[in-house]
PDB file of C-alpha atoms and ligand atoms in Angstrom:
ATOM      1  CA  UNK A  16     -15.018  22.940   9.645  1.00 87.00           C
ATOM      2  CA  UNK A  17     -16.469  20.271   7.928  1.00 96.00           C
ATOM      3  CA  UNK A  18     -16.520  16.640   8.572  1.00 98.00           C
ATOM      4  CA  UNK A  19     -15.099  13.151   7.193  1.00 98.00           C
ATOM      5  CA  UNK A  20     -16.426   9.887   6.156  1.00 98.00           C
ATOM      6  CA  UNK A  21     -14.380   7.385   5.123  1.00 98.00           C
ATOM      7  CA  UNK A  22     -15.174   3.788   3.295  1.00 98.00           C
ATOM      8  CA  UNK A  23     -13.033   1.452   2.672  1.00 98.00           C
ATOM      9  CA  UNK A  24     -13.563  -2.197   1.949  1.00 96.00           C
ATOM     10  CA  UNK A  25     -11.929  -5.188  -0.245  1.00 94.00           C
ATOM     11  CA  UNK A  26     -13.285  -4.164  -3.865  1.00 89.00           C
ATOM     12  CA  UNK A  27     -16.594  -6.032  -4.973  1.00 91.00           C
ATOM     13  CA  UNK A  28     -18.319  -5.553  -1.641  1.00 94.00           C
ATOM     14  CA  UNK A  29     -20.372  -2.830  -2.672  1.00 95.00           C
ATOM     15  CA  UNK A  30     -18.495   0.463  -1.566  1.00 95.00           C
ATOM     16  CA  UNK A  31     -18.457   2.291  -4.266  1.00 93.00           C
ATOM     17  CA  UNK A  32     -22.588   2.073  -4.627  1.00 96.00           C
ATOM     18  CA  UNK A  33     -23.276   2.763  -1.197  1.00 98.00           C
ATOM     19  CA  UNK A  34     -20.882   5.529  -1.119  1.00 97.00           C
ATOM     20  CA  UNK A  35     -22.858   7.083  -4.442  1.00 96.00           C
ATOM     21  CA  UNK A  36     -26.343   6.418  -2.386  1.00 98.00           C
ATOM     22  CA  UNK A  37     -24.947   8.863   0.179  1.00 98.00           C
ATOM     23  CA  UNK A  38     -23.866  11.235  -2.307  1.00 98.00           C
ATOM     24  CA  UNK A  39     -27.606  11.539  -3.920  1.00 97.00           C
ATOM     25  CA  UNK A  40     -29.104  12.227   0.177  1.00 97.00           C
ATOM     26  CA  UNK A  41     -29.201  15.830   1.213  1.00 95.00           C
ATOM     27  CA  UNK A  42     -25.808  15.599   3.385  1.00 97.00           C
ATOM     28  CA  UNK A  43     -23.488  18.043   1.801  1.00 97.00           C
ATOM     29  CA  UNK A  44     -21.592  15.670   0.585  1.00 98.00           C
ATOM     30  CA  UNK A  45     -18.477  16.306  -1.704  1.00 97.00           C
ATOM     31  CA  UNK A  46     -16.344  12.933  -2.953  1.00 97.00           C
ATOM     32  CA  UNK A  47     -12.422  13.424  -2.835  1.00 98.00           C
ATOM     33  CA  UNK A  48     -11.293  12.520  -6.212  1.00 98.00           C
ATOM     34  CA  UNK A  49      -8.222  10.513  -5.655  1.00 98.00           C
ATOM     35  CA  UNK A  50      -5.190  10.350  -7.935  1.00 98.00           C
ATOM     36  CA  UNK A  51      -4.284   6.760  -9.563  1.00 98.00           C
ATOM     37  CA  UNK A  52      -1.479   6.016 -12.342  1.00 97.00           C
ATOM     38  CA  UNK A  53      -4.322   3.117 -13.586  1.00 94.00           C
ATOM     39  CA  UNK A  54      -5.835   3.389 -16.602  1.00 93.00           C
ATOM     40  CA  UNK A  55      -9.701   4.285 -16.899  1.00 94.00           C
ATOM     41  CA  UNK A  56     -12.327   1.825 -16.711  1.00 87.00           C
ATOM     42  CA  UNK A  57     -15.399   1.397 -18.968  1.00 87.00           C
ATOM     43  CA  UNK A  58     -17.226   5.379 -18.925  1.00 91.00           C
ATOM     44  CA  UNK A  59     -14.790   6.924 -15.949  1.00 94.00           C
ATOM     45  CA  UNK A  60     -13.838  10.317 -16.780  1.00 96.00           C
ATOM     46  CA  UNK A  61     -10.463  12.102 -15.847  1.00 97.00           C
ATOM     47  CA  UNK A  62     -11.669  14.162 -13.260  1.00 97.00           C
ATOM     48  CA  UNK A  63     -15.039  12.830 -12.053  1.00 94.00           C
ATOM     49  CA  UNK A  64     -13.935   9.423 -11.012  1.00 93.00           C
ATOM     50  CA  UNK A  65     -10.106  10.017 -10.159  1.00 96.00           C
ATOM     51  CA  UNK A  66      -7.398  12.626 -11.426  1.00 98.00           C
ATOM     52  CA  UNK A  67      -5.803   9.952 -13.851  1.00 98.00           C
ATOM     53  CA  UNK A  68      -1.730  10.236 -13.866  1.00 98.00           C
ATOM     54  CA  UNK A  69       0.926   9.146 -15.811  1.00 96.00           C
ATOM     55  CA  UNK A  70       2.979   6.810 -13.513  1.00 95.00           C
ATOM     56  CA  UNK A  71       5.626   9.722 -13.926  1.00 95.00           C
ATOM     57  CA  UNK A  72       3.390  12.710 -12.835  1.00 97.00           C
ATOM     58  CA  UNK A  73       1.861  10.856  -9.539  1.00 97.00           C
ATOM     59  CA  UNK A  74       5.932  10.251  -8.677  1.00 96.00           C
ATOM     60  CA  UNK A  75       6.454  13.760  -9.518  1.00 97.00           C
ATOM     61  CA  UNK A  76       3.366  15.098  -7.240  1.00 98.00           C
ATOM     62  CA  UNK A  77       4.554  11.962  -4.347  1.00 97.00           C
ATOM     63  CA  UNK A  78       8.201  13.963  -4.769  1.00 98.00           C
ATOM     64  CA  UNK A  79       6.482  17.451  -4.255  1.00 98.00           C
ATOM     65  CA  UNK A  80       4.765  15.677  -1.268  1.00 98.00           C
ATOM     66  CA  UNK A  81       1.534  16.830  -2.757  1.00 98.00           C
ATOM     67  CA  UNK A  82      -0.097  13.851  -0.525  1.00 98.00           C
ATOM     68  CA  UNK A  83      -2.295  13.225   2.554  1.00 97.00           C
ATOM     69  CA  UNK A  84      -1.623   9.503   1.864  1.00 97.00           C
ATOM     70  CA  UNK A  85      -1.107   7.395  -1.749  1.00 97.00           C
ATOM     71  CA  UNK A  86      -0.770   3.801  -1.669  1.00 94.00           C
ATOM     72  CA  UNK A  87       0.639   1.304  -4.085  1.00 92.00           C
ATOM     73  CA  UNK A  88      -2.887  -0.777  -3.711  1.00 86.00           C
ATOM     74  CA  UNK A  89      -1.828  -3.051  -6.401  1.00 84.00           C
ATOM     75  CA  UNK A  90       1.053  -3.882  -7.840  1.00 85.00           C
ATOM     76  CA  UNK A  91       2.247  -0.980 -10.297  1.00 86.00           C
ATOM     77  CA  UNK A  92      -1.196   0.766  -9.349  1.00 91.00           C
ATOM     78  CA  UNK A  93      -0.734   3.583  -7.157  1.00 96.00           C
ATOM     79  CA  UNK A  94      -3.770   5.300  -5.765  1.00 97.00           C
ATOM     80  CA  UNK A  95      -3.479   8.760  -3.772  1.00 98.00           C
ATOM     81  CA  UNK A  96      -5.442  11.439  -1.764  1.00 98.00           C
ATOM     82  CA  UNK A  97      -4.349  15.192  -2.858  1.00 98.00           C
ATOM     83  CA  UNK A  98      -3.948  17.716  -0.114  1.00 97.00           C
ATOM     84  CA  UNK A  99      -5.382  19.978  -1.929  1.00 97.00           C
ATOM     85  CA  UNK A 100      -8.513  17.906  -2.777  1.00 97.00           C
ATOM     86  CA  UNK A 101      -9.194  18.034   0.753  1.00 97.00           C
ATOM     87  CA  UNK A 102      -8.985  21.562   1.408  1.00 96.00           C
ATOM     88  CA  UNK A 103     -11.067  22.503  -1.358  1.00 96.00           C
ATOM     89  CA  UNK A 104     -13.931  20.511  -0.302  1.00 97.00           C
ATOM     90  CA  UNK A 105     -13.122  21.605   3.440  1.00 97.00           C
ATOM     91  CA  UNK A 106     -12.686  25.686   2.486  1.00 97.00           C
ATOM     92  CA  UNK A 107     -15.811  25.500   0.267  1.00 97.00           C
ATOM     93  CA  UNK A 108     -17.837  24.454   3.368  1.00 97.00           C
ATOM     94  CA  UNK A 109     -18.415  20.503   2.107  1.00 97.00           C
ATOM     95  CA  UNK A 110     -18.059  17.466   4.354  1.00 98.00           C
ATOM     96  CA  UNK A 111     -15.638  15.089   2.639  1.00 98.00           C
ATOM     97  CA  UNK A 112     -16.588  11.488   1.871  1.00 98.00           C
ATOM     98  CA  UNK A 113     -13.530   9.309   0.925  1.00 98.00           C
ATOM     99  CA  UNK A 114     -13.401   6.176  -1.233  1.00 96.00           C
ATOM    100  CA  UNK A 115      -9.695   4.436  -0.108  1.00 96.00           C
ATOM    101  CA  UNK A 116      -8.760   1.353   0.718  1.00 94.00           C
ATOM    102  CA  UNK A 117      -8.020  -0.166   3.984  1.00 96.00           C
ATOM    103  CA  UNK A 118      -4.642   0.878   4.576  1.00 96.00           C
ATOM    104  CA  UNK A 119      -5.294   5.188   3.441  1.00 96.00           C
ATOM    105  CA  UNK A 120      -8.838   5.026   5.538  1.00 97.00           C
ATOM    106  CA  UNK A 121      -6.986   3.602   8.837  1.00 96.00           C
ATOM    107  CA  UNK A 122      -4.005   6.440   8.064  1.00 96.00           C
ATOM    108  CA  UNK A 123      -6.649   9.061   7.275  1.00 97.00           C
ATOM    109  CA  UNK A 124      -9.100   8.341  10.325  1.00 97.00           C
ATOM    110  CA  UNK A 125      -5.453   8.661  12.226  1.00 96.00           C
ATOM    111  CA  UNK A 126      -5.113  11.774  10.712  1.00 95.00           C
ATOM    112  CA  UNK A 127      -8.347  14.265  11.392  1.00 96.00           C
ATOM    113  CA  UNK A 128      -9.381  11.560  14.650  1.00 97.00           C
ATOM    114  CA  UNK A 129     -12.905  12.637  15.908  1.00 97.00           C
ATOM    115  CA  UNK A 130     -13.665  14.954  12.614  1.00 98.00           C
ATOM    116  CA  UNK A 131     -13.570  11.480  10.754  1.00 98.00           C
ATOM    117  CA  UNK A 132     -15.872   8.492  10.976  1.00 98.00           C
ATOM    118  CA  UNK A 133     -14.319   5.394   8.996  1.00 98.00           C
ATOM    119  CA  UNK A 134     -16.443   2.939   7.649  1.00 98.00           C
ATOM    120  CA  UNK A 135     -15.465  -0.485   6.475  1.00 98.00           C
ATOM    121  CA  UNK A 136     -17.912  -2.093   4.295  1.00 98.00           C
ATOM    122  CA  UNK A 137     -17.932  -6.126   4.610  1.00 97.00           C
ATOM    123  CA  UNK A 138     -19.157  -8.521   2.067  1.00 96.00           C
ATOM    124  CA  UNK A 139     -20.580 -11.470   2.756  1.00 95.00           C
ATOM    125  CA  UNK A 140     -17.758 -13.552   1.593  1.00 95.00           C
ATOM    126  CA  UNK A 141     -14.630 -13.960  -0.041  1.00 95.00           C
ATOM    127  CA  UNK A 142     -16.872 -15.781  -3.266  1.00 95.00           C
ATOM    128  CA  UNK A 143     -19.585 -13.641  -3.197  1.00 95.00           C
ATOM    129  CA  UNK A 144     -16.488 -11.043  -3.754  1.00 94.00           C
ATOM    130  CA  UNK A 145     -15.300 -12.790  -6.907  1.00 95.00           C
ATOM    131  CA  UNK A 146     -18.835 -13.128  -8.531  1.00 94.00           C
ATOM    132  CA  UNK A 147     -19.667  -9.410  -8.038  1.00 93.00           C
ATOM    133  CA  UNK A 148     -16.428  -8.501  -9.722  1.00 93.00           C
ATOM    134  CA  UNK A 149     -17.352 -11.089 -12.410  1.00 95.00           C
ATOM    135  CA  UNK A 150     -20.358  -9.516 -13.161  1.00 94.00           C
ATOM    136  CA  UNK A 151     -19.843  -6.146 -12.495  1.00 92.00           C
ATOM    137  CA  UNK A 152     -17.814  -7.010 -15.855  1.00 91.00           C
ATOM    138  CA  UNK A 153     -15.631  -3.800 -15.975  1.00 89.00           C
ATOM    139  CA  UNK A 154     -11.947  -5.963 -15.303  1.00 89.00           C
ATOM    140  CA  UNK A 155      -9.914  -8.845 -16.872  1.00 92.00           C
ATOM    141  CA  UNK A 156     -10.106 -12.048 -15.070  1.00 94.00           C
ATOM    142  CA  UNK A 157      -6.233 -10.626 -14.283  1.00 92.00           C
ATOM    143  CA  UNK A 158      -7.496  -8.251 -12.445  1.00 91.00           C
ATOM    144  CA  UNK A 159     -10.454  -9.879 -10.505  1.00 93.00           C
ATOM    145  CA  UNK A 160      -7.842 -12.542  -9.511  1.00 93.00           C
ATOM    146  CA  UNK A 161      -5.256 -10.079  -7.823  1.00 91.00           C
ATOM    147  CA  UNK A 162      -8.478  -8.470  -6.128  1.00 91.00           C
ATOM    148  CA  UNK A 163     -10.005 -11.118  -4.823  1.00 93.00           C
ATOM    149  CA  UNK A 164      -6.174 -12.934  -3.892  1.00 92.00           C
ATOM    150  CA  UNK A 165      -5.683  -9.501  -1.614  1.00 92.00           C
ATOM    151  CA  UNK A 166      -9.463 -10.080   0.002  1.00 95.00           C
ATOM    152  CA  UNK A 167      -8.595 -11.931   3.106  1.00 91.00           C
ATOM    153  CA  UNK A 168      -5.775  -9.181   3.950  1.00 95.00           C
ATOM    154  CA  UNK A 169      -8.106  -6.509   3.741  1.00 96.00           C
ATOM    155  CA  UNK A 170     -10.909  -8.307   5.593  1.00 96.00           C
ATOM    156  CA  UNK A 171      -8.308  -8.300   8.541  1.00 96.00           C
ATOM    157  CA  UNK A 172      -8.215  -4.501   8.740  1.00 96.00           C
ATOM    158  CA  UNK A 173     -11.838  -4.139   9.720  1.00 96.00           C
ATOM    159  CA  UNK A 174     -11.274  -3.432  13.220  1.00 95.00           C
ATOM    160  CA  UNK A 175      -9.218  -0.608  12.846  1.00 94.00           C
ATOM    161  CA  UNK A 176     -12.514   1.146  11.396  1.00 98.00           C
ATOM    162  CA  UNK A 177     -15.254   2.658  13.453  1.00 98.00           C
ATOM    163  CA  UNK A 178     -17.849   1.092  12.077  1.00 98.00           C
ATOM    164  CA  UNK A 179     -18.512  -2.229  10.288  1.00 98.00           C
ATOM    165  CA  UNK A 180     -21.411  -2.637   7.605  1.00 98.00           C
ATOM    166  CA  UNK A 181     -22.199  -5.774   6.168  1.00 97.00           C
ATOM    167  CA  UNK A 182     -23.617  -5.719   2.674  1.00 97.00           C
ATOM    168  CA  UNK A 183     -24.988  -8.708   2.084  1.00 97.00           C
ATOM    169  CA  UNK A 184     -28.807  -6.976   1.613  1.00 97.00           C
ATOM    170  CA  UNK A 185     -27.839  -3.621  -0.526  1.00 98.00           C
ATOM    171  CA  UNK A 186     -31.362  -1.970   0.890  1.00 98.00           C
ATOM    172  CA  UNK A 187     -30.536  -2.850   4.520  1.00 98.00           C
ATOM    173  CA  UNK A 188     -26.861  -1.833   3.867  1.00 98.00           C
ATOM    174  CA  UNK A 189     -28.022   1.327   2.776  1.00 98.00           C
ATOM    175  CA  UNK A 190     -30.453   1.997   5.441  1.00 98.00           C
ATOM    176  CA  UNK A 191     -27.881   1.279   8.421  1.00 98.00           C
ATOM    177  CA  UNK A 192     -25.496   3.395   6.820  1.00 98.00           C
ATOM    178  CA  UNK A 193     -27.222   6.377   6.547  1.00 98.00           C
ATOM    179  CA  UNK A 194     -28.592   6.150   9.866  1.00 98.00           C
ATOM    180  CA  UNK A 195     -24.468   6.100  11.278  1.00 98.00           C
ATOM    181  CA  UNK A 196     -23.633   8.621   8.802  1.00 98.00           C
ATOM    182  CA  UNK A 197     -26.707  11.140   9.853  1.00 98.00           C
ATOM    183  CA  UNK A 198     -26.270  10.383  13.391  1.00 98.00           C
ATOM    184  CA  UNK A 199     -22.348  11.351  12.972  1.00 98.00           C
ATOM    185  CA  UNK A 200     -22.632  14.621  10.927  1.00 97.00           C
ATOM    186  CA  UNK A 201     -25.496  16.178  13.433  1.00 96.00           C
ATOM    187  CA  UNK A 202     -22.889  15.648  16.386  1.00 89.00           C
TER     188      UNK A 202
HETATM  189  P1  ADP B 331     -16.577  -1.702  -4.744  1.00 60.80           P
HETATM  190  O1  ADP B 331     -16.696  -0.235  -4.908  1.00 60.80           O
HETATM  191  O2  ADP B 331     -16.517  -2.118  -3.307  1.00 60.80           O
HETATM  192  O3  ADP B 331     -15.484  -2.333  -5.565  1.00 60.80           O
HETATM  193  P2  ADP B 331     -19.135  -1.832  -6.208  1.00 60.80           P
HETATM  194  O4  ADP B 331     -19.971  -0.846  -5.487  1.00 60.80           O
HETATM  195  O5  ADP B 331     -18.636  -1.496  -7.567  1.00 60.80           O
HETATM  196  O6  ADP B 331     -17.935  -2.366  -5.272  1.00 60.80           O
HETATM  197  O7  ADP B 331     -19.983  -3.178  -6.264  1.00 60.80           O
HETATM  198  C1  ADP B 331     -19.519  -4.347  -6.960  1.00 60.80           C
HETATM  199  C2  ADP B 331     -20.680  -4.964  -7.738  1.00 60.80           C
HETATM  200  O8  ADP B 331     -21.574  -5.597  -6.817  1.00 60.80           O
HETATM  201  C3  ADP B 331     -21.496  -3.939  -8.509  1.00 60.80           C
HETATM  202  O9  ADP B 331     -21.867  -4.503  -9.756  1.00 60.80           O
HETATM  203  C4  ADP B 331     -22.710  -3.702  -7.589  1.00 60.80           C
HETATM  204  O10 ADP B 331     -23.861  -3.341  -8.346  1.00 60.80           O
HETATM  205  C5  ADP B 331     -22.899  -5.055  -6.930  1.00 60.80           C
HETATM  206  N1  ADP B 331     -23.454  -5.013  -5.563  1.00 60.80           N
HETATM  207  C6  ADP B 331     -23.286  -4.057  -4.609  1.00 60.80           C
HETATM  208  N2  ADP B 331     -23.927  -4.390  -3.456  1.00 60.80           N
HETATM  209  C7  ADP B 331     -24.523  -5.585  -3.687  1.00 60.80           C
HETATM  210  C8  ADP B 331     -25.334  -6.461  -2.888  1.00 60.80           C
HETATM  211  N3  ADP B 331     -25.665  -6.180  -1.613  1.00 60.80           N
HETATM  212  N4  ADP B 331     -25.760  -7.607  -3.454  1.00 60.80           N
HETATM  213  C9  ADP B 331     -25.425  -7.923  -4.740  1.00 60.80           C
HETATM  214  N5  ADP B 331     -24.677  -7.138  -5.553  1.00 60.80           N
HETATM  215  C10 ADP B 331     -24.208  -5.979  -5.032  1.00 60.80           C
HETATM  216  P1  5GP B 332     -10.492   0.877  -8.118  1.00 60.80           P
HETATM  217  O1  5GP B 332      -9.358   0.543  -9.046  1.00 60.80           O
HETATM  218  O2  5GP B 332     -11.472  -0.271  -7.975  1.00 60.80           O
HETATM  219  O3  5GP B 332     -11.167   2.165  -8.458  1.00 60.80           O
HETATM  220  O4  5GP B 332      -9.886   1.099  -6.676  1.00 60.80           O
HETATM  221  C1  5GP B 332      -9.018   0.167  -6.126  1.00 60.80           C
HETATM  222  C2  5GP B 332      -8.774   0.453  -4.666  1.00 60.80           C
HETATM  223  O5  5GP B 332      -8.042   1.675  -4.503  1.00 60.80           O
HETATM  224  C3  5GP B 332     -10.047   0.625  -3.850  1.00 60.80           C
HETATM  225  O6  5GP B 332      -9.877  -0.121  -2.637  1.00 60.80           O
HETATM  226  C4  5GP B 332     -10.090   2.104  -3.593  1.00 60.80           C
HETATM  227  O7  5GP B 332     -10.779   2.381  -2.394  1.00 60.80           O
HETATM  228  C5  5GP B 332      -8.604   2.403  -3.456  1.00 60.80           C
HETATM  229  N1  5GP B 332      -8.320   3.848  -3.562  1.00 60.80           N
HETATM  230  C6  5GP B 332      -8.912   4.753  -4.382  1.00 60.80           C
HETATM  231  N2  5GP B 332      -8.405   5.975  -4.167  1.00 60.80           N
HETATM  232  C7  5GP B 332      -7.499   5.862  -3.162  1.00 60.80           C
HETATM  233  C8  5GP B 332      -6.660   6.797  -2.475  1.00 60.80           C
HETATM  234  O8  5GP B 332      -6.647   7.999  -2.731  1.00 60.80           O
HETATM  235  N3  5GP B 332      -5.847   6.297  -1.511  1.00 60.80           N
HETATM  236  C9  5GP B 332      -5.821   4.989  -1.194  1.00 60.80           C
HETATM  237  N4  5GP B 332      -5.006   4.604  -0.212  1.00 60.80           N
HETATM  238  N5  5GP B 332      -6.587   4.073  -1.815  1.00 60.80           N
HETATM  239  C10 5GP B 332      -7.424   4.504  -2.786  1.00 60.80           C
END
């Protein structure tokens, strides 16, 4: 069976980027695509970035307990890992990276135990947060705000993880995570 990597992390610190470094190094990587009831952002694609759902069809699949986890991240916005997302990746022979946040990767790591190394990806702080968001420039200054207000509760989940990366220097970032990840998968 194949392996799992989780990363989670308060959004702006850089998880999403380091998770798609990983993806483009020879690990036999496949991303689970999660479910959300949000609506796309800037060029995501139904499909590639997440299975994008109606608010009615992600209750439906919650009521069908369809599954592993889902989480109403923020308010109205509920974000979910498919079973059967999983066990694709896992029957076709892939190790399975996930991109959750704090609350899912703690639950999932719970979940598969030593088959799953959880990663929590720390920025340098709460401001350096905001201005990443800022000029990321792919949310409303709504949005950025009710990110950055739920910062400091996710920064307080980081010792449930395995491992803790700081990304204040991307490059370094990298580096040290591939060296965990590597050093993990050839277990
Ligand atoms: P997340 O997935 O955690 O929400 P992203 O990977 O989208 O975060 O990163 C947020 C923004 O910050 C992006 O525009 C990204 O290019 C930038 N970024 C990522 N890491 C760094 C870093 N170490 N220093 C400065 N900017 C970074
Ligand atoms: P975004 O809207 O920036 O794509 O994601 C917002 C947050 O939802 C991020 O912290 C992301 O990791 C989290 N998320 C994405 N998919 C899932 C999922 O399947 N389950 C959980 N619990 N969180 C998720």
């Amino acid at each position: 069976m194949g392996k799992l990597l989780i990363f989670s992390a308060p959004s702006g610190s850089g998880k999403s980027t380091i998770v798609n470094y990983l993806l483009g190094q020879n690990l036999n990587l496949r991303f689970s695509i999660s479910a959300t009831s949000r609506e796309p952002r800037g060029s995501e694609k139904n499909g590639v970035e997440y299975y994008f759902l109606t608010p009615e069809e992600f209750r439906k699949r919650i009521a069908n307990d369809e599954f592993l986890e889902y989480e109403e991240v923020y308010p109205g916005r509920f974000y979910g890992t498919l079973k059967s997302e999983v066990n694709r990746i896992l029957d076709n022979g892939g190790n399975v990276i996930f991109d959750v946040d704090v609350v899912g990767g703690c639950n999932i790591k719970k979940y598969f135990g030593d088959k799953a190394l959880s990663v929590f990806v720390e920025p340098p702080s709460v401001e350096e947060l905001r201005y990443r968001l800022e000029k990321r420039g792919t949310d409303s200054p709504e949005v950025i705000a009710s990110r950055v207000a739920k910062a400091e509760y996710e920064l307080t989940f980081a010792p449930c993880f395995d491992v803790i990366i700081r990304n204040d220097d991307l490059n370094r970032a990298q580096a040290e995570t591939l060296e965990v990840v590597t050093k993990f998968l050839d277990e």
